[in-house]
Coordinates of C-alpha atoms in Angstrom, one line a residue:
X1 CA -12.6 8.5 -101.1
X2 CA -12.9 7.5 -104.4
X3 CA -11.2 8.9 -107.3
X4 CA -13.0 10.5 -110.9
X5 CA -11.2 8.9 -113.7
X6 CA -11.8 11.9 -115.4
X7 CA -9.8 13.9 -113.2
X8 CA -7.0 11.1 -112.5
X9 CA -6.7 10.9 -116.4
X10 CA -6.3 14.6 -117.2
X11 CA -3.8 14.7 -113.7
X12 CA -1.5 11.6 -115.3
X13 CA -1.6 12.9 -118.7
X14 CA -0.1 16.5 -117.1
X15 CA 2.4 14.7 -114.9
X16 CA 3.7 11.6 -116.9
X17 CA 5.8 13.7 -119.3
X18 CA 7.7 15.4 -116.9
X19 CA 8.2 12.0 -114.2
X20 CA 9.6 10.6 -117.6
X21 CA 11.8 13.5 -118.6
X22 CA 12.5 13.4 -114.5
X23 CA 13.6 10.2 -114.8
X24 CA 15.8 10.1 -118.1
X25 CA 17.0 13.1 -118.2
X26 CA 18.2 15.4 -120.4
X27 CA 19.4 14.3 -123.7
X28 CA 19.4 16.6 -127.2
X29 CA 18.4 13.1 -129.0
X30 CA 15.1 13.1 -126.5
X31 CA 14.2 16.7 -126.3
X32 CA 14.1 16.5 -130.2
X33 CA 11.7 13.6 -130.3
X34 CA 10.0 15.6 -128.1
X35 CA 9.6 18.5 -129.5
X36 CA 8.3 16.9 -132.5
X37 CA 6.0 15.2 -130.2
X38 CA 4.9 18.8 -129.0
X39 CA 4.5 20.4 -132.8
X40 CA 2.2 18.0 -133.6
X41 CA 0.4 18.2 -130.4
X42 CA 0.4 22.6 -131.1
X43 CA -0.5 21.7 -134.7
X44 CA -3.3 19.4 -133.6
X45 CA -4.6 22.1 -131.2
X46 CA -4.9 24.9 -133.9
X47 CA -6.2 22.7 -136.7
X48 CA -9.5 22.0 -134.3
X49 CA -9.6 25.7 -133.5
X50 CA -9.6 26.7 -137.6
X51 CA -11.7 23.9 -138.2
X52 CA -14.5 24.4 -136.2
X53 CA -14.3 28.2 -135.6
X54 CA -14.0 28.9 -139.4
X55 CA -15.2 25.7 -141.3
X56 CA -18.0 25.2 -139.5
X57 CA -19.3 28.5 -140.3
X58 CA -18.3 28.3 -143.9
X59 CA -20.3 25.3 -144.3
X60 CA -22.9 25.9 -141.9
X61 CA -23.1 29.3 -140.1
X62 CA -25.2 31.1 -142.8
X63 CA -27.7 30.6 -145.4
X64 CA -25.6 31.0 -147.9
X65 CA -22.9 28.6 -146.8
X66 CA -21.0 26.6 -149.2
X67 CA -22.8 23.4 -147.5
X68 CA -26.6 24.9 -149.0
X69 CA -24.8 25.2 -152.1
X70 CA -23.7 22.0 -152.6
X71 CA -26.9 20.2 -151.5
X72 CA -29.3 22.8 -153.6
X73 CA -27.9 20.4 -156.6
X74 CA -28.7 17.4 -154.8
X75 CA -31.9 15.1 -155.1
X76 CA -34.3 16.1 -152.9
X77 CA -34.3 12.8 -150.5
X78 CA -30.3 13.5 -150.1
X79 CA -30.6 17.3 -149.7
X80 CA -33.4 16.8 -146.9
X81 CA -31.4 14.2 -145.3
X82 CA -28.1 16.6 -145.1
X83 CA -30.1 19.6 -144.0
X84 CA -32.0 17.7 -141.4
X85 CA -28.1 15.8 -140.2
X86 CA -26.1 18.7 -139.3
X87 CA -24.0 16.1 -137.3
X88 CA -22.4 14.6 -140.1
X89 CA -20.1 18.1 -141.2
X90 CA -19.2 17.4 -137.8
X91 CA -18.5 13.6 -138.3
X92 CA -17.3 13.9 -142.0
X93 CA -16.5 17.4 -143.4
X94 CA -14.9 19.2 -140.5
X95 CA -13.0 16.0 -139.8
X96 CA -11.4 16.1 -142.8
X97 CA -10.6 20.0 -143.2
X98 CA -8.9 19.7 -139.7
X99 CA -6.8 16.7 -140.5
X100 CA -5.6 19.0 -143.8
X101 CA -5.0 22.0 -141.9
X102 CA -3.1 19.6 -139.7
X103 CA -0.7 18.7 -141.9
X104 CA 0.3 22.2 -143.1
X105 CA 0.6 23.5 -139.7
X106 CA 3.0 20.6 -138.7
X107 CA 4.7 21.0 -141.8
X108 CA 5.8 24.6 -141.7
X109 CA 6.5 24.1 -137.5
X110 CA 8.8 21.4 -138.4
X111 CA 10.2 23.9 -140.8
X112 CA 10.9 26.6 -138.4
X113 CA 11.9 24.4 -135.5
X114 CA 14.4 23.0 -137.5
X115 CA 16.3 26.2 -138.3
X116 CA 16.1 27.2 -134.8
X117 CA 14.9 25.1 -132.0
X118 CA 17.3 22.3 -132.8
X119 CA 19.9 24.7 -132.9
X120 CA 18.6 25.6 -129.2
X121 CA 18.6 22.6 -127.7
X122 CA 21.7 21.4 -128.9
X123 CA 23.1 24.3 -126.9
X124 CA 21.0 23.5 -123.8
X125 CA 23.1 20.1 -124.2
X126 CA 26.4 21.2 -124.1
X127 CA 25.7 23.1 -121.3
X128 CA 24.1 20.2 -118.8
X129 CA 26.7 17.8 -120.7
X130 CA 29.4 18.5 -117.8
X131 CA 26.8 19.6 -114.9
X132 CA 25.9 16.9 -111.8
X133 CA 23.4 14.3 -112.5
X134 CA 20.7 15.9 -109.9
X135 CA 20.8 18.8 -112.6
X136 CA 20.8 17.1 -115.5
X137 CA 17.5 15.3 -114.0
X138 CA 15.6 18.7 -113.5
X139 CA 16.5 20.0 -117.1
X140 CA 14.6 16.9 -118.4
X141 CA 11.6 17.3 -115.9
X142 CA 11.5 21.6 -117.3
X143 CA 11.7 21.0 -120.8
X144 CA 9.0 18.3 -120.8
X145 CA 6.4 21.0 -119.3
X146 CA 5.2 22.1 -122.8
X147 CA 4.6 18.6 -123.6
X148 CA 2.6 18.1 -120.5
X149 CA 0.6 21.3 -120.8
X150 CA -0.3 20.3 -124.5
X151 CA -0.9 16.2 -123.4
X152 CA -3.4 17.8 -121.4
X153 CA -5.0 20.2 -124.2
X154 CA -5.4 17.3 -126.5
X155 CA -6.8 15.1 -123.6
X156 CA -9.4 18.4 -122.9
X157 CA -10.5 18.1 -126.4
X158 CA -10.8 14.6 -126.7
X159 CA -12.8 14.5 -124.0
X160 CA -15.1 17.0 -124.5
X161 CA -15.6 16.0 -128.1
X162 CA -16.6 12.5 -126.8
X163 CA -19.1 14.1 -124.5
X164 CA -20.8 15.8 -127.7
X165 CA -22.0 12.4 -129.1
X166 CA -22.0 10.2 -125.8
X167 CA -24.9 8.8 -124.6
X168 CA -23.5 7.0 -121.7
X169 CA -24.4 8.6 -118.5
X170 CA -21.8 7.3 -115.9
X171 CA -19.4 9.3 -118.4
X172 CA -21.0 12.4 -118.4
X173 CA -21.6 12.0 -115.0
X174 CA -17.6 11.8 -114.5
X175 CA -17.1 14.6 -116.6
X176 CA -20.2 17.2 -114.6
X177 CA -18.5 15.8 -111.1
X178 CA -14.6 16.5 -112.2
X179 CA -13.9 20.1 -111.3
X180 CA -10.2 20.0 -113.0
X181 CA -11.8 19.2 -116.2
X182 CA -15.2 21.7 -115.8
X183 CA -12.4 24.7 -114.9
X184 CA -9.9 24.0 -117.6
X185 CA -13.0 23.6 -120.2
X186 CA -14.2 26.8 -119.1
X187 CA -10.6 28.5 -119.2
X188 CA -9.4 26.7 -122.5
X189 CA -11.7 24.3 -124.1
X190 CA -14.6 26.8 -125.2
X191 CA -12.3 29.3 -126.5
X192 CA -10.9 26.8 -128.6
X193 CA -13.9 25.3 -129.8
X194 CA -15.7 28.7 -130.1
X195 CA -18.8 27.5 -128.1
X196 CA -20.4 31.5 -128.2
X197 CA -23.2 30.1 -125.7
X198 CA -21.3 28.6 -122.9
X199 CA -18.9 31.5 -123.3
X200 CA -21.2 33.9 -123.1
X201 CA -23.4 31.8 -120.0
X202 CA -20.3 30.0 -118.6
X203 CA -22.8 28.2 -115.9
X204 CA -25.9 27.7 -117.9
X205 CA -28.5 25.2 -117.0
X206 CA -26.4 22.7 -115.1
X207 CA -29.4 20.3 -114.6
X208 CA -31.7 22.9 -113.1
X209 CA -34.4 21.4 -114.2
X210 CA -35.9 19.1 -111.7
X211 CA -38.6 17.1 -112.0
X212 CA -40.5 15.6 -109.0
X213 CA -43.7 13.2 -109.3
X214 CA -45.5 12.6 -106.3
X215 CA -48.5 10.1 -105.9
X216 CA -51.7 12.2 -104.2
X217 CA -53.9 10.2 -102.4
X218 CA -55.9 12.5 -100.5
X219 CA -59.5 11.9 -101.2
X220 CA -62.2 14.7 -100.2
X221 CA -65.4 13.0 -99.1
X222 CA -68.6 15.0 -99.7
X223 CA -68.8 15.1 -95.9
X224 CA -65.8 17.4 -95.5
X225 CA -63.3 14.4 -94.5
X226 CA -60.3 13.1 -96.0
X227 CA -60.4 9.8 -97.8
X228 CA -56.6 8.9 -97.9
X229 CA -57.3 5.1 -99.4
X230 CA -58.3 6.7 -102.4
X231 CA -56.3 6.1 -105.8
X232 CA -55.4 9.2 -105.9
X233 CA -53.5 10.5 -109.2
X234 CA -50.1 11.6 -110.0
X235 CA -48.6 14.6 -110.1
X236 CA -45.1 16.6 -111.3
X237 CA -43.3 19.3 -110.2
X238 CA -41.1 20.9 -112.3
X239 CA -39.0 23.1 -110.0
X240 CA -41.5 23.1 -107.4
X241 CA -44.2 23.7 -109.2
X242 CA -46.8 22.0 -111.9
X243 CA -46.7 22.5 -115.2
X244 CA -50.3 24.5 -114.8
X245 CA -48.8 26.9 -112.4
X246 CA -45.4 27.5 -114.8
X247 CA -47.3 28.6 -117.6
X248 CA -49.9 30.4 -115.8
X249 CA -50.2 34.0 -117.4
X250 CA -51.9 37.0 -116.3
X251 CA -53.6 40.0 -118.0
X252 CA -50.3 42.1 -118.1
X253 CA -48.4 39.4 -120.1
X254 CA -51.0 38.9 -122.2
X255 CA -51.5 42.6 -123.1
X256 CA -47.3 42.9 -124.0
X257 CA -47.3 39.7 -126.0
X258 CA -49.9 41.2 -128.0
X259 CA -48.6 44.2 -127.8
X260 CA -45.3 43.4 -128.9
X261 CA -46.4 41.3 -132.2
X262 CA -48.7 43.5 -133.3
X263 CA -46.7 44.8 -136.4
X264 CA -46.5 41.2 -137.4
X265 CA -48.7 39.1 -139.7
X266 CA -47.6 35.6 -139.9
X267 CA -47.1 33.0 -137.0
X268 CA -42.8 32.7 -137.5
X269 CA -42.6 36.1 -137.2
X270 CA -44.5 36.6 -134.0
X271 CA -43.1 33.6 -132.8
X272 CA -39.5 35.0 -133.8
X273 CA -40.0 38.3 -132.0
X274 CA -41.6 37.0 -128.8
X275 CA -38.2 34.6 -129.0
X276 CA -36.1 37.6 -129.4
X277 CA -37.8 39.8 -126.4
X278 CA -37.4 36.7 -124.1
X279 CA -33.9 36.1 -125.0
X280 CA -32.9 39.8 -125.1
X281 CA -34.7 41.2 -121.8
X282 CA -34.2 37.7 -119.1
X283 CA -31.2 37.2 -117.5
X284 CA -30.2 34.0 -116.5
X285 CA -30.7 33.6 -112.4
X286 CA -27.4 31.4 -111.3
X287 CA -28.6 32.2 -107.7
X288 CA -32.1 30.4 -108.3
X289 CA -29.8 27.5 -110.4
X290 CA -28.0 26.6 -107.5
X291 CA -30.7 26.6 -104.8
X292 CA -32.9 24.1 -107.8
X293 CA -29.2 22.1 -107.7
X294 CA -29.1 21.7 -103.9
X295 CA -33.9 21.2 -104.0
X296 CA -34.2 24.2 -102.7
X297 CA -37.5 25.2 -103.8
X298 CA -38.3 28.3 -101.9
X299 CA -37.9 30.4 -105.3
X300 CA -41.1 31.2 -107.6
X301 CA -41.2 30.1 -110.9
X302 CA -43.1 29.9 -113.8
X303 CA -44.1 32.7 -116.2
X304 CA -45.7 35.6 -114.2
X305 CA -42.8 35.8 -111.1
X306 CA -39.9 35.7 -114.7
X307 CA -41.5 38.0 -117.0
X308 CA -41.9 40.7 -113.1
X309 CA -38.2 40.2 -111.9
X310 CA -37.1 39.8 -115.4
X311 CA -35.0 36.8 -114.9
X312 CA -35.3 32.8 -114.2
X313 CA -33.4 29.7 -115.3
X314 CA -34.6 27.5 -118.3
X315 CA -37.8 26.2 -116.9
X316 CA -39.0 29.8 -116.7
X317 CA -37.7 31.3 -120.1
X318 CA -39.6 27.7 -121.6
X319 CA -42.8 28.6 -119.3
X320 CA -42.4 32.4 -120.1
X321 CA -42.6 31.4 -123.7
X322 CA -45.5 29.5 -123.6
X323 CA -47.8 32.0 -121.8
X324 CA -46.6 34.8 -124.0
X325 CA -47.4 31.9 -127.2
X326 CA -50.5 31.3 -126.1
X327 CA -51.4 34.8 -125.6
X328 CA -51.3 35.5 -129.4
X329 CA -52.9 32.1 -130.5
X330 CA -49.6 30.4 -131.4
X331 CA -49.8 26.7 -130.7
X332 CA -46.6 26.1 -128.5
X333 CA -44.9 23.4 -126.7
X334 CA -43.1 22.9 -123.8
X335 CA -40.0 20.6 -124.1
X336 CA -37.6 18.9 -121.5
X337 CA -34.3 17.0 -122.2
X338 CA -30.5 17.6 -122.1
X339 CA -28.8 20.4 -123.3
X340 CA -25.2 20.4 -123.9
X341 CA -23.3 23.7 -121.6
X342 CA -19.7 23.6 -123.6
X343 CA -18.8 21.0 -120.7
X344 CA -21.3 18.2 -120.3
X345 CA -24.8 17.6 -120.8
X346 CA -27.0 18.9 -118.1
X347 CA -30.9 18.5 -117.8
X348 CA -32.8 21.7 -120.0
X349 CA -36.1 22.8 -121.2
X350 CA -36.8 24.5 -124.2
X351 CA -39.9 25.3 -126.7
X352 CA -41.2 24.0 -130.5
X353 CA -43.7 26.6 -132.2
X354 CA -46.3 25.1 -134.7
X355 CA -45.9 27.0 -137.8
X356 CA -49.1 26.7 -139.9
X357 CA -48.0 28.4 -142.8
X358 CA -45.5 25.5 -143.1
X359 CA -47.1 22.2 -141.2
X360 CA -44.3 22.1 -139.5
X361 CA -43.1 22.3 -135.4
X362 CA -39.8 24.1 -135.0
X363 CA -37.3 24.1 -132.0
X364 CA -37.1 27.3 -130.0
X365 CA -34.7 28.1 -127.2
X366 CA -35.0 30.9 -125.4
X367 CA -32.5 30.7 -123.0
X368 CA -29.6 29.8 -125.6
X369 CA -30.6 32.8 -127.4
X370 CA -27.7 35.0 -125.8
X371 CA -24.8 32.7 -127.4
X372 CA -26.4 32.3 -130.8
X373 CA -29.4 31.6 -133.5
X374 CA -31.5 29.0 -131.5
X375 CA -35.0 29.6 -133.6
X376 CA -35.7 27.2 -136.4
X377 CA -31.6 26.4 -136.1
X378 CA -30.3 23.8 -138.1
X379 CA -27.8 22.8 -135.9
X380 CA -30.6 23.4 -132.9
X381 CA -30.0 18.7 -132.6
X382 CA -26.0 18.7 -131.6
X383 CA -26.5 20.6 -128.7
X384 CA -30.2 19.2 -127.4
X385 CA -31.3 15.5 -127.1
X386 CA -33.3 13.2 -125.3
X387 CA -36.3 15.7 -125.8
X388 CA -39.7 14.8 -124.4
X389 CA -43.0 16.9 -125.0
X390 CA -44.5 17.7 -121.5
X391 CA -47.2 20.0 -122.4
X392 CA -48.6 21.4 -125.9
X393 CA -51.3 24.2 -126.1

């Protein structure tokens, strides 16, 4: 049986700690290196929860972020290169700010632990100084378990930070297979990070998109017969079904698209209310995700059998989209690629909306919608890559 390294890293980085403190002992000299060890590993830990919780939306939540302000005074080739790189507050800005907040966190836990957790553990050593060794030895392994428990925080972090901007995909393949790491992401990493749509869809997507092309090369002769050394032609299955048959509509869905924008008089704001209907009124189907995980396809999907049971995974809010799109002349898009769950990048399909008014396409996701702005986002890039236009109407 072979062993993740994902899961064998985050297992050694709980349990090396304590087999050390196991195997030295207790000693008031140790336990205040470690502790130190610990503070900075605490301080660490709550500088990336200010940092991206609250920096990031100081910067970049809102349209009136201190990050618009700075650029407005920028040349216009700089300020369209910031607005269109989210990424680098993430790589540059936020960074910094946490490394800052770091240091003032450490500073005043240093502070306090020196007025009173020194004072604690020097009495913890006069009391094991005259116990056996065997007790001794357990005292070291206890008071290490705070160090483990943060060892494997940072780890968490680390590792789910990488998996942001990794492209490799034996990693993120480690990291979707490891079951340690996908629970204690769920129970501790997302909070942390503030990640409002895998919080709020803990098993989203999870590569329930699946995409089967199969070579037809059954011929019908004009005598009724079967020609089966014919070319034939190639066709995909998304889910079980073409891309045809996902965004086929019907005259009910067509009547509520357009009933729905009716009030509206330019294309982003027809597009923007069909996006919040969608996002508002489907619920995400994790039964149908798993039987797509395990090619099960004995599920409908598409637009008609979402928009009638009122919910569907990705696919169908992308193919709902589309049907309700074309329905009031809006030229749409369907997109496939990888969206990024708060654990790993998994396999996803979304929309782009031509706006006319503007000559421009912009990135819609309907099924994100729940944890946060997905329309016309400008941070809509760090969580979807790799995208590929399968269809456009």
């Amino acid at each position: 049986m072979k062993i993740n390294p994902v899961t064998l890293i985050i297992i050694i980085s709980f349990f090396y700690p304590i087999l050390k403190g196991l195997l030295v002992g207790f000693s008031s000299y140790s336990a205040k290196r470690d502790l130190e060890n610990v503070i900075g590993s605490v301080s660490f830990i709550l500088a990336i929860y200010v940092g991206i919780k609250y920096i990031r939306n100081i910067f970049i939540g809102n349209e009136n972020s201190i990050f618009n302000k700075i650029i407005s005074h920028l040349p216009d080739n700089m300020a369209y290169y910031f607005q269109s790189k989210p990424i680098v507050i993430y790589l540059i800005v936020i960074p910094l700010a946490v490394y800052i907040i770091y240091k003032i966190i450490y500073t005043i836990l240093l502070f306090i632990s020196n007025i009173t957790l020194y004072h604690l553990i020097d009495g913890i050593e006069k009391l094991v100084k005259n116990k056996n060794y065997v007790f001794r030895k357990i005292m070291g392994a206890v008071v290490q378990i705070p160090r483990a428990v943060c060892y494997i925080l940072v780890v968490l972090l680390a590792l789910n930070f990488a998996s942001i901007f990794t492209t490799n995909s034996d990693f993120n393949r480690y990291l979707s297979n490891s079951n340690i790491y996908r629970y204690l992401c769920q129970q501790f990493v997302i909070p942390v990070t503030n990640s409002s749509v895998a919080k709020k869809l803990p098993q989203i997507i999870d590569d329930s998109v699946s995409i089967v092309v199969k070579q037809n090369n059954l011929e019908k002769l004009p005598n009724g017969k079967i020609n089966d050394t014919s070319p034939g032609r190639t066709i995909v299955y998304y889910n079980g079904v073409t891309l045809d048959e996902g965004i086929k509509s019907n005259q009910q869905i067509n009547n509520f698209a357009k009933n729905l924008t009716a009030g509206e008089t330019d294309t982003i704001s027809k597009s923007k209310k069909l996006y919040d209907w969608i996002g508002r009124n489907i619920d995400y189907d994790y039964n149908k995700a798993n039987l797509v995980l395990n090619n099960n396809f004995n599920v409908q999907s598409g637009a008609i059998p979402t928009f009638e049971s009122r919910k569907g995974i990705c696919f169908d809010y992308a193919c709902l989209y589309v049907a309700m799109a074309r329905a009031n002349n809006i030229k749409v898009r369907l997109v496939t690629g990888d969206g990024f769950n708060g654990v790993s990048w998994v396999s996803h399909a979304w929309n782009m909306v031509y706006i006319p008014e503007t000559g421009k396409w912009i990135n819609v996701d309907t099924t994100f919608s729940k944890g946060g702005n997905y329309f016309n986002s400008r941070i809509f890039d760090l969580d979807h890559k790799n995208a590929k236009i399968i269809g456009e109407w």
